[in-house]
Every structure is written in structure tokens, then in C-alpha cells.
Short mmCIF file of C-alpha atoms in Angstrom, two decimals:
data_model
loop_
_atom_site.label_atom_id
_atom_site.label_comp_id
_atom_site.label_asym_id
_atom_site.label_seq_id
_atom_site.Cartn_x
_atom_site.Cartn_y
_atom_site.Cartn_z
CA MET A 1448 14.92 116.39 76.91
CA GLY A 1449 18.16 117.86 74.84
CA ALA A 1450 21.64 117.58 75.32
CA GLY A 1451 23.07 120.23 76.85
CA ARG A 1452 20.17 121.27 79.35
CA GLY A 1453 21.47 122.56 82.03
CA ARG A 1454 24.42 124.84 80.59
CA SER A 1455 23.35 128.42 80.68
CA ARG A 1456 23.23 130.11 76.51
CA TRP A 1457 22.78 133.85 75.92
CA VAL A 1458 20.74 135.18 75.16
CA LYS A 1459 20.37 136.47 71.52
CA ILE A 1460 19.10 139.76 72.04
CA PRO A 1461 18.42 141.95 68.65
CA ARG A 1462 18.97 144.80 67.95
CA PRO A 1463 17.71 148.50 68.31
CA LEU A 1464 17.27 150.57 65.78
CA THR A 1465 20.12 153.11 64.74
CA PHE A 1466 20.93 156.34 65.46
CA THR A 1467 19.80 156.52 61.32
CA GLU A 1468 16.61 154.81 62.16
CA LYS A 1469 16.18 156.50 65.57
CA ILE A 1470 16.22 159.53 63.45
CA ALA A 1471 13.85 158.09 60.15
CA LEU A 1472 11.76 157.90 63.18
CA THR A 1473 9.66 160.91 62.66
CA ASP A 1474 6.08 162.72 63.69
CA ASP A 1475 4.36 161.22 60.12
CA THR A 1476 6.31 157.96 61.03
CA PRO A 1477 4.11 155.30 63.54
CA LEU A 1478 6.18 154.01 65.82
CA ILE A 1479 6.17 150.16 66.73
CA GLN A 1480 3.63 148.50 67.49
CA GLU A 1481 3.70 144.74 66.93
CA PRO A 1482 3.45 141.56 68.87
CA ARG A 1483 7.20 141.48 69.51
CA VAL A 1484 7.84 144.32 69.65
CA TRP A 1485 6.23 147.42 71.47
CA GLN A 1486 7.29 150.76 71.52
CA ASP A 1487 6.49 154.71 72.73
CA GLU A 1488 9.24 157.48 72.72
CA LEU A 1489 11.66 156.72 75.21
CA TRP A 1490 11.27 153.13 75.41
CA THR A 1491 10.93 149.62 73.80
CA ALA A 1492 9.57 146.16 74.99
CA ARG A 1493 11.60 142.95 72.99
CA VAL A 1494 10.00 139.23 72.68
CA ILE A 1495 13.06 137.47 72.86
CA LYS A 1496 13.43 133.67 73.19
CA ASN A 1497 15.16 132.50 76.10
CA GLU A 1498 18.46 129.68 74.69
CA ASP A 1499 18.58 129.15 78.79
CA ASP A 1500 14.84 127.32 78.53
CA ASP A 1501 12.37 126.80 76.39
CA GLY A 1502 11.06 129.87 76.82
CA TRP A 1503 10.30 133.45 75.83
CA ALA A 1504 12.02 136.61 77.66
CA VAL A 1505 11.38 140.40 77.25
CA ALA A 1506 13.97 143.04 77.22
CA MET A 1507 12.83 146.35 77.50
CA PHE A 1508 15.83 149.41 75.73
CA LYS A 1509 16.01 153.16 76.68
CA THR A 1510 16.05 155.18 73.84
CA GLY A 1511 18.81 155.84 72.90
CA GLN A 1512 20.38 152.38 74.42
CA VAL A 1513 22.24 149.23 72.54
CA GLU A 1514 22.17 147.54 75.86
CA PRO A 1515 19.25 146.35 77.56
CA ALA A 1516 17.95 147.82 81.24
CA LEU A 1517 15.81 145.36 82.18
CA ILE A 1518 15.23 141.54 81.09
CA GLY A 1519 12.14 139.85 82.63
CA PRO A 1520 10.77 136.24 82.36
CA TRP A 1521 7.64 135.95 79.62
CA THR A 1522 4.33 134.84 79.31
CA MET A 1523 4.65 131.40 77.28
CA GLY A 1524 1.03 131.76 74.78
CA ARG A 1525 -1.09 128.96 74.82
CA ASP A 1526 0.10 126.73 72.29
CA LYS A 1527 2.41 126.69 74.71
CA LYS A 1528 5.01 127.24 71.67
CA ASN A 1529 5.07 131.43 71.21
CA PRO A 1530 5.14 134.00 73.20
CA LYS A 1531 2.12 136.06 74.20
CA PRO A 1532 2.03 138.84 72.17
CA LEU A 1533 2.30 143.22 73.39
CA ASP A 1534 -0.27 145.05 74.27
CA GLY A 1535 -0.95 148.45 75.62
CA ASN A 1536 -1.46 147.27 78.80
CA ALA A 1537 1.43 144.64 79.48
CA PHE A 1538 4.24 147.77 77.98
CA ILE A 1539 2.92 149.87 80.22
CA THR A 1540 3.14 147.58 83.49
CA LEU A 1541 7.09 146.86 81.45
CA VAL A 1542 7.41 150.84 81.83
CA LYS A 1543 6.48 151.01 84.44
CA THR A 1544 8.85 148.26 86.36
CA ALA A 1545 11.85 149.06 83.72
CA GLY A 1546 11.37 153.00 84.90
CA GLU A 1547 11.49 152.04 88.79
CA PHE A 1548 14.90 148.80 88.79
CA VAL A 1549 15.93 152.46 86.52
CA ARG A 1550 15.85 154.52 89.64
CA ARG A 1551 16.89 152.12 92.24
CA SER A 1552 20.10 151.73 90.43
CA GLU A 1553 20.64 154.84 89.96
CA GLN A 1554 20.04 155.65 93.59
CA GLN A 1555 22.45 152.44 94.98
CA LEU A 1556 25.43 154.76 91.75
CA HIS A 1557 24.64 157.79 93.47
CA ALA A 1558 24.87 156.35 97.58
CA SER A 1559 28.04 154.41 97.23
CA LEU A 1560 29.24 157.86 95.03
CA HIS A 1561 28.65 160.13 97.73
CA GLN A 1562 28.45 158.79 100.78
CA SER A 1563 28.48 160.44 104.45
CA LEU A 1564 29.14 159.19 108.39
CA SER A 1565 28.45 161.67 111.02
CA VAL A 1566 30.25 160.45 114.36
CA GLU A 1567 30.94 162.76 117.90
CA GLY A 1568 34.31 165.64 117.35
CA PRO A 1569 35.94 167.37 120.11
CA ALA A 1570 33.72 170.26 119.59
CA GLY A 1571 31.00 168.30 118.56
CA ARG A 1572 28.60 166.20 115.90
CA VAL A 1573 31.33 166.21 112.43
CA THR A 1574 30.23 165.50 109.21
CA ALA A 1575 32.00 163.03 107.50
CA LEU A 1576 31.75 162.69 103.56
CA LEU A 1577 33.04 160.41 101.22
CA ASP A 1578 32.40 161.59 97.43
CA ILE A 1579 33.87 159.82 94.07
CA GLU A 1580 34.25 160.36 90.81
CA PRO A 1581 34.87 158.20 89.17
CA ASP A 1582 36.75 157.62 86.27
CA ASP A 1583 37.77 154.84 83.80
CA GLU A 1584 41.21 156.78 84.01
CA ASN A 1585 41.83 158.40 86.98
CA PRO A 1586 39.33 157.79 89.33
CA SER A 1587 39.40 160.22 92.94
CA ALA A 1588 37.57 160.49 95.83
CA THR A 1589 37.75 163.66 98.36
CA LEU A 1590 36.83 163.85 101.72
CA SER A 1591 35.83 165.94 104.02
CA ALA A 1592 34.32 166.89 107.08
CA GLN A 1593 31.50 169.42 108.49
CA ASP A 1594 30.22 170.33 111.78
CA GLU A 1595 27.06 170.62 112.53
CA GLY A 1596 26.10 174.03 110.75
CA GLY A 1597 27.49 172.78 107.55
CA ASP A 1598 30.83 175.01 107.86
CA LEU A 1599 33.31 173.24 106.12
CA LEU A 1600 35.56 171.57 108.25
CA ALA A 1601 39.21 169.70 106.54
CA GLN A 1602 38.90 168.85 103.43
CA TRP A 1603 41.08 166.41 101.11
CA LYS A 1604 42.13 164.15 98.12
CA VAL A 1605 41.78 160.43 98.62
CA ASP A 1606 42.13 157.14 97.09
CA PRO A 1607 38.20 156.13 94.99
CA ASN A 1608 39.21 153.63 97.91
CA PHE A 1609 38.98 155.41 100.60
CA LYS A 1610 37.79 153.13 103.49
CA PHE A 1611 35.02 154.71 104.59
CA ASN A 1612 33.59 152.67 108.09
CA ARG A 1613 32.83 154.25 111.26
CA HIS A 1614 36.28 152.90 112.62
CA THR A 1615 38.05 155.27 110.23
CA VAL A 1616 36.09 158.40 109.83
CA GLN A 1617 36.10 158.31 114.33
CA ALA A 1618 39.52 158.09 113.97
CA TRP A 1619 40.26 159.93 111.79
CA VAL A 1620 38.16 163.00 113.27
CA ASP A 1621 40.53 161.74 116.26
CA ALA A 1622 43.42 162.65 114.87
CA GLY A 1623 42.51 166.18 113.78
CA MET A 1624 40.93 165.73 109.42
CA LYS A 1625 44.60 165.26 108.64
CA GLN A 1626 45.27 163.97 105.56
CA PRO A 1627 45.62 160.82 104.86
CA ALA A 1628 48.54 158.51 104.35
CA ARG A 1629 46.50 155.90 103.10
CA ALA A 1630 43.46 154.77 102.21
CA GLY A 1631 42.14 154.45 104.82
CA GLN A 1632 44.77 154.91 106.94
CA PHE A 1633 45.90 158.08 110.00
#
């Protein structure tokens, strides 16, 4: 085998279309549907050389995005050197897979930014909510509590790294839902 096997190398991904090139795609311009590049109005699939081994990969780009939404292995052709060509059926499967991956990623991000827990309070069930606003320069978070009817009981600005778990929420409710002094401490 060749020298350098086992070392991780970057996969070279052909660049997606520029904004100007996308604008040039009008109803008069057909979409690309070639053995190594296949596209529709929302997605572009590009078969790329996998530099980590002798195989191939396919990168799925959502229109307007520079980074691929998903990169996965691609099948070798019959000659065992070149990739299997893309076709309509393979593209439909790739679009479905990439779309599901993007949806799951968005759902996971939403769940991490908007958390809720229910605990017992002095007057019944209390639902605590932590809503994080991600921002590269000034992230923030809001801790709030609602009763069983959805009425707001308390609301405070907290650090985005606030420890939000059953123990800290119960301690907060037991302390009268006062403004936390520091992240996760009452």
C-alpha cells in the first residue's frame, strides 16, 4: 500500500455555484444532470474523490449554501476505479437523506436552545423554560416559569450557560423563583 495510509486528509470538494451563476440559471437554462453533478432547484449532488482512501464520496449542497449539508460514501463503478454515475433515482434518494439530516439537525438545535422541565412547586406543577438566544458577540438566555394553566410566574435573564437540569430547576422553584445569582446557583 502507498505511504501515508491511515493519515487523515482533506476531501477536495468542487465549489458550489456562485450567486451570479445561480442567477444565470433561469427557466431557459437547464439544470445540470451529469454523471458527477446532478441538481434540481433546491439541491446539488457532487461526486468527489475521497482523499482518505481509494473510494468516492457524494456531497449534498442546498442551494445558496457554501458548505455541504451532508457528505457520504459513494459507490464505485464496475471498473473499480471511477464512481458510479449519478442518475435521477439516486439523486432523489440523496435529496431525501440530506433533507432528513438537515431537519434532524435543526430539531436538535431547537431542542438545545429551548428547553423545558416540570417540577412540583408549593402551589402545584411548575414548568420551567430556558430559552437561549445564540449570538457570536452577545449570547443571552431567559429562564421563566409557568403554572399548569400556562400563566407566567417568573422570568429572569440568565447566563446562556445556565445549568438547566431537574436539580437546579427544583432548587430555583423551592427558593421562590428569585433571580439566580450565577449560572445554576440559587
